[in-house]
GROMACS .gro file of C-alpha atoms in nm:
model
  375
    1MET     CA    1  19.807  11.896  12.711
    2LEU     CA    2  19.852  11.573  12.508
    3LEU     CA    3  19.818  11.239  12.658
    4ARG     CA    4  19.872  10.867  12.425
    5LEU     CA    5  19.528  10.642  12.467
    6SER     CA    6  19.567  10.270  12.426
    7ASN     CA    7  19.251   9.980  12.530
    8GLU     CA    8  19.232   9.618  12.528
    9PRO     CA    9  19.010   9.455  12.228
   10ARG     CA   10  18.658   9.397  12.298
   11ASP     CA   11  18.567   9.044  12.250
   12TYR     CA   12  18.266   9.032  12.109
   13ALA     CA   13  18.214   8.722  11.886
   14TRP     CA   14  18.178   8.864  11.550
   15GLY     CA   15  18.538   9.000  11.579
   16SER     CA   16  18.794   8.904  11.398
   17SER     CA   17  19.100   8.684  11.514
   18THR     CA   18  19.363   8.832  11.317
   19LEU     CA   19  19.275   9.163  11.187
   20LEU     CA   20  19.405   9.365  11.444
   21ALA     CA   21  19.660   9.147  11.550
   22ASP     CA   22  19.782   9.256  11.173
   23LEU     CA   23  19.790   9.596  11.187
   24GLU     CA   24  19.953   9.624  11.496
   25GLY     CA   25  20.217   9.376  11.405
   26ARG     CA   26  20.196   9.115  11.682
   27GLU     CA   27  20.039   8.813  11.700
   28PRO     CA   28  19.709   8.688  11.686
   29THR     CA   29  19.550   8.569  12.045
   30GLY     CA   30  19.339   8.350  11.956
   31ALA     CA   31  19.007   8.497  12.037
   32PRO     CA   32  18.782   8.741  11.873
   33GLU     CA   33  18.889   9.087  11.879
   34ALA     CA   34  18.610   9.301  11.773
   35GLU     CA   35  18.653   9.673  11.872
   36VAL     CA   36  18.907   9.903  12.008
   37TRP     CA   37  18.751  10.203  12.214
   38PHE     CA   38  18.912  10.563  12.224
   39GLY     CA   39  18.680  10.781  12.380
   40ASP     CA   40  18.573  10.859  12.737
   41HIS     CA   41  18.234  10.628  12.709
   42PRO     CA   42  18.147  10.478  13.083
   43GLY     CA   43  18.096  10.132  12.913
   44ASP     CA   44  18.521  10.086  12.858
   45PRO     CA   45  18.718  10.420  12.864
   46ALA     CA   46  19.060  10.459  12.699
   47ASP     CA   47  19.358  10.388  12.919
   48VAL     CA   48  19.598  10.681  12.973
   49ASP     CA   49  19.923  10.603  12.928
   50GLY     CA   50  20.072  10.640  13.292
   51GLY     CA   51  19.766  10.612  13.468
   52SER     CA   52  19.407  10.683  13.524
   53THR     CA   53  19.165  10.607  13.244
   54LEU     CA   54  19.056  10.959  13.029
   55ASP     CA   55  18.692  11.014  13.154
   56ALA     CA   56  18.908  11.110  13.471
   57VAL     CA   57  19.018  11.406  13.241
   58THR     CA   58  18.771  11.494  13.074
   59GLY     CA   59  18.460  11.402  13.285
   60GLY     CA   60  18.243  11.181  12.984
   61SER     CA   61  18.222  11.539  12.795
   62LEU     CA   62  18.352  11.374  12.448
   63PRO     CA   63  18.044  11.431  12.203
   64TYR     CA   64  18.229  11.170  12.010
   65LEU     CA   65  18.376  10.792  12.035
   66LEU     CA   66  18.661  10.674  11.806
   67LYS     CA   67  18.702  10.325  11.750
   68LEU     CA   68  18.898  10.046  11.529
   69LEU     CA   69  18.653   9.778  11.455
   70ALA     CA   70  18.768   9.429  11.265
   71ALA     CA   71  18.450   9.181  11.176
   72ALA     CA   72  18.499   8.855  11.078
   73ASP     CA   73  18.160   8.766  11.107
   74PRO     CA   74  17.838   9.064  10.985
   75LEU     CA   75  17.712   9.231  11.299
   76SER     CA   76  17.342   9.302  11.349
   77ILE     CA   77  17.141   9.494  11.150
   78GLN     CA   78  17.022   9.812  11.300
   79VAL     CA   79  16.889  10.170  11.334
   80HIS     CA   80  17.004  10.436  11.508
   81PRO     CA   81  16.735  10.726  11.631
   82THR     CA   82  16.758  11.125  11.565
   83ILE     CA   83  16.798  11.295  11.915
   84GLU     CA   84  16.461  11.339  11.969
   85GLN     CA   85  16.359  11.005  11.937
   86ALA     CA   86  16.636  10.885  12.153
   87ARG     CA   87  16.500  11.177  12.391
   88ASP     CA   88  16.188  11.075  12.358
   89GLY     CA   89  16.233  10.683  12.409
   90TRP     CA   90  16.460  10.727  12.696
   91ALA     CA   91  16.201  10.901  12.886
   92ARG     CA   92  15.937  10.647  12.770
   93GLU     CA   93  16.193  10.361  12.933
   94ALA     CA   94  16.254  10.533  13.248
   95HIS     CA   95  16.070  10.283  13.448
   96LEU     CA   96  16.321  10.023  13.297
   97ALA     CA   97  16.693   9.887  13.462
   98ALA     CA   98  16.982  10.035  13.260
   99ASP     CA   99  17.057   9.667  13.198
  100ASP     CA  100  16.732   9.532  13.106
  101PRO     CA  101  16.713   9.329  12.799
  102GLN     CA  102  16.372   9.440  12.674
  103ARG     CA  103  16.532   9.845  12.729
  104ASN     CA  104  16.589   9.971  12.327
  105TYR     CA  105  16.724  10.326  12.466
  106ARG     CA  106  17.038  10.350  12.674
  107ASP     CA  107  17.025  10.711  12.703
  108ASP     CA  108  16.899  11.055  12.548
  109ASN     CA  109  17.152  11.054  12.277
  110HIS     CA  110  17.157  11.004  11.829
  111LYS     CA  111  17.416  10.802  11.717
  112PRO     CA  112  17.534  10.915  11.348
  113GLU     CA  113  17.822  10.718  11.207
  114LEU     CA  114  18.107  10.752  10.979
  115ILE     CA  115  18.333  10.438  10.909
  116VAL     CA  116  18.634  10.454  10.721
  117ALA     CA  117  18.784  10.131  10.572
  118LEU     CA  118  19.127   9.996  10.695
  119SER     CA  119  19.143   9.631  10.495
  120ASP     CA  120  19.175   9.656  10.100
  121ARG     CA  121  18.856   9.512  10.149
  122PHE     CA  122  18.535   9.613  10.366
  123GLU     CA  123  18.207   9.486  10.314
  124ALA     CA  124  17.869   9.663  10.428
  125LEU     CA  125  17.515   9.671  10.414
  126GLY     CA  126  17.325  10.019  10.399
  127GLY     CA  127  17.042  10.120  10.304
  128LEU     CA  128  16.688   9.978  10.116
  129ARG     CA  129  16.749   9.880   9.821
  130PRO     CA  130  16.452   9.994   9.522
  131VAL     CA  131  16.199   9.797   9.497
  132GLU     CA  132  16.122   9.692   9.186
  133ASP     CA  133  16.541   9.627   9.180
  134THR     CA  134  16.432   9.365   9.456
  135VAL     CA  135  16.185   9.227   9.336
  136ARG     CA  136  16.411   9.094   9.028
  137LEU     CA  137  16.686   9.004   9.243
  138VAL     CA  138  16.348   8.756   9.430
  139GLY     CA  139  16.308   8.671   9.059
  140ALA     CA  140  16.623   8.496   9.094
  141LEU     CA  141  16.503   8.286   9.423
  142GLY     CA  142  16.223   8.082   9.189
  143SER     CA  143  15.901   7.983   9.280
  144SER     CA  144  15.782   7.872   9.594
  145ALA     CA  145  15.595   8.002   9.881
  146GLY     CA  146  15.840   8.199  10.021
  147PRO     CA  147  15.957   8.411   9.761
  148ASP     CA  148  15.660   8.433   9.613
  149ALA     CA  149  15.488   8.560   9.951
  150LEU     CA  150  15.806   8.830   9.986
  151ARG     CA  151  15.716   8.936   9.610
  152GLU     CA  152  15.324   9.018   9.729
  153LYS     CA  153  15.446   9.202  10.004
  154LEU     CA  154  15.700   9.435   9.790
  155THR     CA  155  15.435   9.477   9.545
  156ALA     CA  156  15.217   9.585   9.808
  157ALA     CA  157  15.043   9.967   9.782
  158ASP     CA  158  15.150  10.099  10.062
  159ASP     CA  159  15.472  10.073  10.272
  160PRO     CA  160  15.579   9.772  10.021
  161LEU     CA  161  15.946   9.746  10.256
  162GLY     CA  162  15.825   9.834  10.561
  163GLY     CA  163  15.531   9.640  10.570
  164ALA     CA  164  15.818   9.293  10.432
  165ILE     CA  165  16.016   9.397  10.727
  166ALA     CA  166  15.760   9.359  10.939
  167TRP     CA  167  15.642   9.052  10.801
  168LEU     CA  168  15.986   8.912  10.823
  169LEU     CA  169  16.086   8.970  11.153
  170SER     CA  170  15.722   8.912  11.304
  171GLY     CA  171  15.766   8.561  11.414
  172SER     CA  172  15.461   8.423  11.187
  173ALA     CA  173  15.700   8.402  10.864
  174GLN     CA  174  15.960   8.164  11.009
  175THR     CA  175  15.836   7.891  10.718
  176GLU     CA  176  15.877   8.105  10.450
  177VAL     CA  177  16.176   8.239  10.598
  178ASP     CA  178  16.352   7.923  10.593
  179ASP     CA  179  16.225   7.869  10.246
  180ILE     CA  180  16.373   8.159  10.104
  181ILE     CA  181  16.707   8.084  10.274
  182ASP     CA  182  16.699   7.756  10.105
  183ALA     CA  183  16.661   7.901   9.744
  184LEU     CA  184  16.933   8.101   9.785
  185GLY     CA  185  17.136   7.803   9.780
  186ALA     CA  186  17.042   7.729   9.374
  187ALA     CA  187  16.999   8.134   9.260
  188SER     CA  188  17.133   8.256   9.013
  189SER     CA  189  17.211   8.597   8.929
  190GLU     CA  190  17.381   8.793   8.665
  191GLU     CA  191  17.292   9.109   8.759
  192PHE     CA  192  17.266   9.057   9.165
  193ALA     CA  193  17.557   8.814   9.154
  194ALA     CA  194  17.755   8.986   9.437
  195GLU     CA  195  17.448   9.043   9.662
  196LEU     CA  196  17.332   8.677   9.642
  197ASP     CA  197  17.690   8.566   9.707
  198ALA     CA  198  17.720   8.829  10.013
  199VAL     CA  199  17.345   8.707  10.156
  200ARG     CA  200  17.453   8.310  10.076
  201ALA     CA  201  17.721   8.444  10.325
  202ILE     CA  202  17.583   8.560  10.577
  203ALA     CA  203  17.298   8.323  10.570
  204ALA     CA  204  17.534   8.020  10.677
  205ARG     CA  205  17.660   8.241  10.952
  206ASN     CA  206  17.292   8.317  11.117
  207PRO     CA  207  17.142   7.992  10.981
  208GLY     CA  208  16.763   8.046  10.988
  209ASP     CA  209  16.773   8.397  11.105
  210PRO     CA  210  16.484   8.596  10.949
  211GLY     CA  211  16.752   8.905  10.913
  212VAL     CA  212  16.909   8.718  10.640
  213VAL     CA  213  16.617   8.813  10.465
  214VAL     CA  214  16.638   9.115  10.564
  215ALA     CA  215  16.966   9.183  10.423
  216LEU     CA  216  16.837   9.074  10.064
  217LEU     CA  217  16.608   9.426  10.038
  218MET     CA  218  16.953   9.612  10.134
  219ASN     CA  219  17.222   9.754   9.908
  220LEU     CA  220  17.551   9.593   9.993
  221ILE     CA  221  17.850   9.855   9.959
  222VAL     CA  222  18.247   9.753   9.895
  223LEU     CA  223  18.476   9.984  10.053
  224ARG     CA  224  18.811  10.008   9.919
  225ARG     CA  225  19.086  10.119  10.219
  226GLY     CA  226  19.048  10.448  10.267
  227GLU     CA  227  18.682  10.519  10.159
  228GLY     CA  228  18.434  10.574  10.383
  229ILE     CA  229  18.066  10.565  10.471
  230PHE     CA  230  17.821  10.798  10.643
  231LEU     CA  231  17.530  10.617  10.815
  232ARG     CA  232  17.240  10.864  10.965
  233ALA     CA  233  16.966  10.831  11.154
  234GLY     CA  234  16.697  10.608  11.064
  235LEU     CA  235  16.939  10.447  10.782
  236LEU     CA  236  16.926  10.077  10.860
  237HIS     CA  237  17.294   9.922  10.776
  238ALA     CA  238  17.557   9.591  10.903
  239TYR     CA  239  17.894   9.608  10.885
  240VAL     CA  240  17.979   9.294  10.725
  241SER     CA  241  18.356   9.227  10.727
  242GLY     CA  242  18.660   9.402  10.754
  243LEU     CA  243  18.877   9.638  10.899
  244GLY     CA  244  18.828  10.076  10.944
  245VAL     CA  245  18.847  10.290  11.225
  246GLU     CA  246  18.437  10.408  11.334
  247ILE     CA  247  18.339  10.756  11.450
  248MET     CA  248  18.031  10.818  11.628
  249ALA     CA  249  17.802  11.025  11.858
  250ALA     CA  250  17.838  10.915  12.203
  251SER     CA  251  17.572  10.697  12.269
  252ASP     CA  252  17.447  10.317  12.275
  253ASN     CA  253  17.146  10.387  12.149
  254VAL     CA  254  17.106  10.061  11.861
  255LEU     CA  255  16.772   9.938  11.754
  256ARG     CA  256  16.775   9.618  11.529
  257GLY     CA  257  16.678   9.409  11.293
  258GLY     CA  258  16.790   9.106  11.250
  259LEU     CA  259  17.139   8.855  11.242
  260THR     CA  260  17.182   8.899  11.619
  261PRO     CA  261  17.012   8.696  11.944
  262LYS     CA  262  16.973   8.981  12.116
  263HIS     CA  263  16.594   9.179  12.164
  264ILE     CA  264  16.464   9.302  11.840
  265ASP     CA  265  16.122   9.583  11.902
  266VAL     CA  266  15.995   9.543  11.616
  267PRO     CA  267  15.741   9.852  11.661
  268GLU     CA  268  16.006  10.036  11.786
  269LEU     CA  269  16.234   9.978  11.520
  270LEU     CA  270  15.971  10.053  11.216
  271SER     CA  271  15.906  10.418  11.450
  272VAL     CA  272  16.284  10.479  11.362
  273LEU     CA  273  16.366  10.325  11.041
  274ASP     CA  274  16.326  10.532  10.690
  275THR     CA  275  16.176  10.306  10.454
  276THR     CA  276  16.255  10.509  10.153
  277PRO     CA  277  16.473  10.373   9.941
  278ARG     CA  278  16.832  10.537   9.906
  279VAL     CA  279  17.174  10.475   9.796
  280VAL     CA  280  17.402  10.536  10.068
  281PRO     CA  281  17.724  10.742   9.912
  282VAL     CA  282  18.102  10.632   9.942
  283LEU     CA  283  18.298  10.885  10.097
  284ARG     CA  284  18.658  10.888   9.926
  285PRO     CA  285  18.970  10.984   9.986
  286SER     CA  286  19.146  11.287   9.749
  287ALA     CA  287  19.386  11.172   9.458
  288ASP     CA  288  19.636  11.432   9.597
  289GLY     CA  289  19.719  11.626   9.891
  290ALA     CA  290  19.819  11.501  10.222
  291VAL     CA  291  19.477  11.548  10.419
  292THR     CA  292  19.151  11.426  10.362
  293ALA     CA  293  18.866  11.495  10.521
  294TYR     CA  294  18.495  11.320  10.530
  295PRO     CA  295  18.230  11.550  10.542
  296VAL     CA  296  17.901  11.492  10.710
  297ASP     CA  297  17.646  11.702  10.848
  298VAL     CA  298  17.625  11.635  11.242
  299ASP     CA  299  17.785  11.833  11.518
  300ASP     CA  300  17.892  11.554  11.675
  301PHE     CA  301  18.208  11.471  11.505
  302ALA     CA  302  18.432  11.550  11.206
  303LEU     CA  303  18.716  11.313  11.075
  304ARG     CA  304  18.994  11.391  10.838
  305ARG     CA  305  19.269  11.133  10.714
  306VAL     CA  306  19.632  11.234  10.741
  307ALA     CA  307  19.920  11.079  10.512
  308VAL     CA  308  20.231  11.134  10.682
  309THR     CA  309  20.524  11.094  10.426
  310GLY     CA  310  20.848  11.289  10.558
  311ASP     CA  311  20.743  11.627  10.589
  312ASP     CA  312  20.616  11.680  10.910
  313ILE     CA  313  20.221  11.846  10.842
  314GLU     CA  314  20.072  12.114  11.072
  315LEU     CA  315  19.745  12.092  11.158
  316ASP     CA  316  19.496  12.321  11.302
  317VAL     CA  317  19.208  12.143  11.540
  318ALA     CA  318  18.940  12.250  11.768
  319GLY     CA  319  18.975  12.064  12.013
  320PRO     CA  320  18.924  11.796  12.223
  321ALA     CA  321  19.068  11.609  11.944
  322MET     CA  322  19.218  11.256  11.906
  323VAL     CA  323  19.498  11.179  11.615
  324LEU     CA  324  19.493  10.751  11.602
  325VAL     CA  325  19.763  10.579  11.438
  326THR     CA  326  19.681  10.323  11.179
  327ALA     CA  327  20.042  10.245  10.979
  328GLY     CA  328  20.397  10.356  10.976
  329GLU     CA  329  20.595  10.534  11.271
  330ILE     CA  330  20.393  10.871  11.362
  331THR     CA  331  20.501  11.140  11.622
  332VAL     CA  332  20.261  11.416  11.757
  333ALA     CA  333  20.361  11.749  11.927
  334GLY     CA  334  20.186  12.045  12.070
  335SER     CA  335  20.217  12.395  12.180
  336ASP     CA  336  20.480  12.297  12.392
  337GLY     CA  337  20.661  12.130  12.120
  338GLY     CA  338  20.724  11.784  12.323
  339ALA     CA  339  20.640  11.541  12.072
  340VAL     CA  340  20.493  11.165  12.162
  341GLY     CA  341  20.569  10.846  11.949
  342VAL     CA  342  20.198  10.685  11.864
  343PRO     CA  343  20.247  10.288  11.799
  344VAL     CA  344  19.983  10.170  11.558
  345GLY     CA  345  19.651  10.070  11.697
  346GLN     CA  346  19.729  10.391  11.957
  347ALA     CA  347  19.621  10.723  12.001
  348VAL     CA  348  19.662  11.069  12.139
  349PHE     CA  349  19.456  11.222  12.310
  350ALA     CA  350  19.483  11.644  12.265
  351SER     CA  351  19.338  11.876  12.518
  352ALA     CA  352  19.089  12.188  12.368
  353ASP     CA  353  19.400  12.423  12.497
  354GLU     CA  354  19.580  12.284  12.190
  355SER     CA  355  19.507  12.454  11.851
  356VAL     CA  356  19.743  12.314  11.616
  357LEU     CA  357  19.952  11.987  11.641
  358VAL     CA  358  20.225  11.874  11.424
  359LEU     CA  359  20.268  11.531  11.313
  360ALA     CA  360  20.590  11.426  11.190
  361GLY     CA  361  20.722  11.060  11.033
  362ALA     CA  362  20.565  10.840  10.777
  363GLY     CA  363  20.234  10.657  10.797
  364GLU     CA  364  19.895  10.720  10.811
  365ALA     CA  365  19.678  10.861  11.059
  366PHE     CA  366  19.338  10.951  11.144
  367VAL     CA  367  19.244  11.337  11.347
  368ALA     CA  368  18.903  11.318  11.514
  369GLU     CA  369  18.707  11.629  11.664
  370PRO     CA  370  18.429  11.754  11.728
  371GLY     CA  371  18.222  11.849  11.414
  372ALA     CA  372  18.084  12.194  11.475
  373THR     CA  373  18.466  12.271  11.471
  374ARG     CA  374  18.510  12.191  11.098
  375ARG     CA  375  18.183  12.305  10.961
   0.00000   0.00000   0.00000
């Protein structure tokens, strides 16, 4: 069974007013358009062509959520729990209403994520930079109360990055935060020029937010079209700008660490956060061949990018699968031979009884499946 899917963009404030419209070749609405969800998540299940929604077809059983994401402004700095942490947190917060703003855990699942850039430049922050590198970056801010205090936290013997983040988000460091943000204006560093430019832009959109200084501790990642990053549990991250295809486990568990007016539970954030410095590897498309896989070590989802250039491409799938079209004109055919034309910005859902899909036409598509089928 093949079903064509669509959905209305979600109007989060950080969304772009042009990126999704440009992708789909339509006039912008003038409103922010942040995400389009293709899944059966109860928060916004995809619309099925002809009526109904995908959750009515699947019973809410999909292990993944596929999205288009379009950011004009930075998303909140955040981290996601392991499945064990999610189950524990969900049980501890059972007494809170589902919509309580103090609730950290919206379900009992983990939320690993993979994003692949569709724009020519996609900026993100991911992982914590080695302490010695960040100390050199902070040196570019000069010597005043804020930078000096941050350097002191970063040279502590025990968990300097965790300690610095706890201090910045505690509410007691606002004077130093303001001083650090002021110092950004005149800061200069050949080594960290791109990082300083990125954080200055973040500060302009988030005046006075301690998350601006947390961003100074994180790696700047610039993706080109077709490149991706996998964000596992415990990894601090934030998307900054650009258009991408995102896939994640079907969860809404987010612990926030700045750049947001929403609830920040600092102790819970730190209990989930991995403060080990690390570089987030960039997953690059293969130089040849029509199909690129983005390997991840979770069972919830797998994602492949398919370049269709005129010849039919036959793909083995172990559904339930989705085909999201991001460029050109593509049709998808299943076991009964019937072909479904898919406009850019829409998707086809293939039920679990479909084992082979044929993509025809010319363009680009992303194929999502449960991850256990690709490992």
